[in-house]
mmCIF file of C-alpha atoms in Angstrom:
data_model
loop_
_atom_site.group_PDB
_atom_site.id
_atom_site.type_symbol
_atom_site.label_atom_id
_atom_site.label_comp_id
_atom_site.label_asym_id
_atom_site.label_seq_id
_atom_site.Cartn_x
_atom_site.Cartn_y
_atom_site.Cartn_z
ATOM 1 C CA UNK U 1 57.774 90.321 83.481
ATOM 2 C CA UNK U 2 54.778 88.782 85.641
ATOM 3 C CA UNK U 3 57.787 86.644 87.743
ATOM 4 C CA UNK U 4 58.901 90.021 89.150
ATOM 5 C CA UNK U 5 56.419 89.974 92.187
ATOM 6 C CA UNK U 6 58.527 86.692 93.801
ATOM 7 C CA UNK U 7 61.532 87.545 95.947
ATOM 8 C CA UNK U 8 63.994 86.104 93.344
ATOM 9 C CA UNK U 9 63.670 84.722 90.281
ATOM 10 C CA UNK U 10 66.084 81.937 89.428
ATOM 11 C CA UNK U 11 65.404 81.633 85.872
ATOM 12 C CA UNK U 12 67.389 85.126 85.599
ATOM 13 C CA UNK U 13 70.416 83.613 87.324
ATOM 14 C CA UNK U 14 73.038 82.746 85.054
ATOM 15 C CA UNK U 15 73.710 79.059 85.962
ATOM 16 C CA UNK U 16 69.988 78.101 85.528
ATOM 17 C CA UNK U 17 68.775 76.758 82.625
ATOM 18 C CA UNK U 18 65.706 78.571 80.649
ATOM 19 C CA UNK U 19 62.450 76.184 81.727
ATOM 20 C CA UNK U 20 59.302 76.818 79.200
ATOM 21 C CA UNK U 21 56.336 75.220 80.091
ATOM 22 C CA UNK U 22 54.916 73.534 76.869
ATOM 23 C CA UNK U 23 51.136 73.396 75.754
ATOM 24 C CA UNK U 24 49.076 70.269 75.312
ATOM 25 C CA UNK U 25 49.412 70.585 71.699
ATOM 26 C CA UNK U 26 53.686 70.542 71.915
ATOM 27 C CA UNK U 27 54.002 68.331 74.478
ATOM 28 C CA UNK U 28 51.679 65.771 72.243
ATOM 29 C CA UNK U 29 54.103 66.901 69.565
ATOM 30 C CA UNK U 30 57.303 65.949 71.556
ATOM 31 C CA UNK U 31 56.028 63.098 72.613
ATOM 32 C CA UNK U 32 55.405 61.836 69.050
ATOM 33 C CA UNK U 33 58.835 62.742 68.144
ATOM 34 C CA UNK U 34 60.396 60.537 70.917
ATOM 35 C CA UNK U 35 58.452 57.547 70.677
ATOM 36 C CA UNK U 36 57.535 58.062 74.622
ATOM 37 C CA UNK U 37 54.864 58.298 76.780
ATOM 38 C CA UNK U 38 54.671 61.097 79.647
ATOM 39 C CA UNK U 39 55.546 58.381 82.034
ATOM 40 C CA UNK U 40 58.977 57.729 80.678
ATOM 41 C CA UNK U 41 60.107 61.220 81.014
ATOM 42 C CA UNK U 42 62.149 62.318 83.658
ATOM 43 C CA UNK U 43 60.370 63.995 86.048
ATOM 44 C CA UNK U 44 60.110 67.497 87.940
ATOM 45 C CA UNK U 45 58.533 68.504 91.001
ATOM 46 C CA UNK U 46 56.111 70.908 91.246
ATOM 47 C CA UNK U 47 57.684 72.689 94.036
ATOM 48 C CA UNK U 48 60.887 73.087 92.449
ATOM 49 C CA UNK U 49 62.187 77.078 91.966
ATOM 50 C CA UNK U 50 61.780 76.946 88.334
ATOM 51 C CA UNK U 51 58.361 75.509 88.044
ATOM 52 C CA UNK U 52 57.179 78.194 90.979
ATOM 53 C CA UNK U 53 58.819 81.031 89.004
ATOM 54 C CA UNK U 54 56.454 79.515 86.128
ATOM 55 C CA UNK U 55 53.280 79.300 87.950
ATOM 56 C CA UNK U 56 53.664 83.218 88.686
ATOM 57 C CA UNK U 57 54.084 83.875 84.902
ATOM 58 C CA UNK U 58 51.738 81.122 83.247
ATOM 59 C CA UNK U 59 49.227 80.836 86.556
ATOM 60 C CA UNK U 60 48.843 77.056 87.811
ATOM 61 C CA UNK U 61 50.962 74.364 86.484
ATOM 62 C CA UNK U 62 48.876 71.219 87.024
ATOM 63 C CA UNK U 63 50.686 67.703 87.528
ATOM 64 C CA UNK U 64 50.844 65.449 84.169
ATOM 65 C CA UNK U 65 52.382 69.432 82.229
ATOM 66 C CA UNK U 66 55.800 69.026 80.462
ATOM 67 C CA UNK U 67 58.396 71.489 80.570
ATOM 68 C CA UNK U 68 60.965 72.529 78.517
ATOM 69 C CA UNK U 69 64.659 72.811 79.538
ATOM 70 C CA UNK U 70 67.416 74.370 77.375
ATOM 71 C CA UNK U 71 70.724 74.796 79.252
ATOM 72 C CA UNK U 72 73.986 76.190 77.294
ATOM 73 C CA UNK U 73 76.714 73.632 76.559
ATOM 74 C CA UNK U 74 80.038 75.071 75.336
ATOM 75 C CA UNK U 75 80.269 71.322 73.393
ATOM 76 C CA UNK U 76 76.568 71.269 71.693
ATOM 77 C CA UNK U 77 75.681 74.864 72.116
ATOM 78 C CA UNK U 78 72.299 73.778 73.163
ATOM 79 C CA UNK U 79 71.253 70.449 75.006
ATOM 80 C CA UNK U 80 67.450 70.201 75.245
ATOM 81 C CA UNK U 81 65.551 67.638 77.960
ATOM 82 C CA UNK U 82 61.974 67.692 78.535
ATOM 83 C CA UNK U 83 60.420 66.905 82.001
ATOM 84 C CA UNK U 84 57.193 65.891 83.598
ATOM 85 C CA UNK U 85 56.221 67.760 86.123
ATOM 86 C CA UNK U 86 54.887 65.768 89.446
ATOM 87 C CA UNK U 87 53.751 66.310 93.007
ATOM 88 C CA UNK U 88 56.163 68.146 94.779
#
C-alpha cells in the first residue's frame, strides 16, 4: 500500500471508518442522486488524518473533492455519508 511510508495510518485502525476519495464523475453522480449541491454537504478538512493518509495514496486532494465514508453499524450494517473536503 502507497500509505505505508506515513508513521501511522489511521484508516487501518479499527474504529476508523474506510474514507474513499471519489472522482469527478461519482461525485457528479452522488450529487444527482441527493438533489444537493457540494455546498450542502458536510464538510472535511483537508488536514484531517484520513484525508492526509489519502493524499499519500491518491497524490493531492484539492479543496471542492468529495469523499466517501462507510463506517460499520451493528443496526444498518453499513451507514454511508459523503463529505466535502475544505481548507484545513
Amino acid at each position: 500500500m502507497a500509505a505505508d511510508n506515513i508513521a501511522f495510518n489511521v484508516l487501518t485502525h479499527d474504529l476508523v471508518p474506510e474514507h474513499h476519495l471519489l472522482s469527478e464523475e461519482e461525485a457528479n453522480e452522488v450529487l444527482s442522486k441527493l438533489k444537493v449541491t457540494c455546498d450542502q454537504l458536510p464538510k472535511i478538512r483537508k488536514t484531517d488524518a484520513g484525508i492526509r493518509v489519502l493524499e499519500n495514496i491518491y497524490g493531492p486532494v484539492d479543496e471542492g473533492r468529495i469523499v466517501k465514508i462507510i463506517r460499520k453499524s451493528e443496526t444498518a450494517e453499513e451507514f454511508v455519508a459523503y463529505r466535502l473536503v475544505t481548507r484545513g
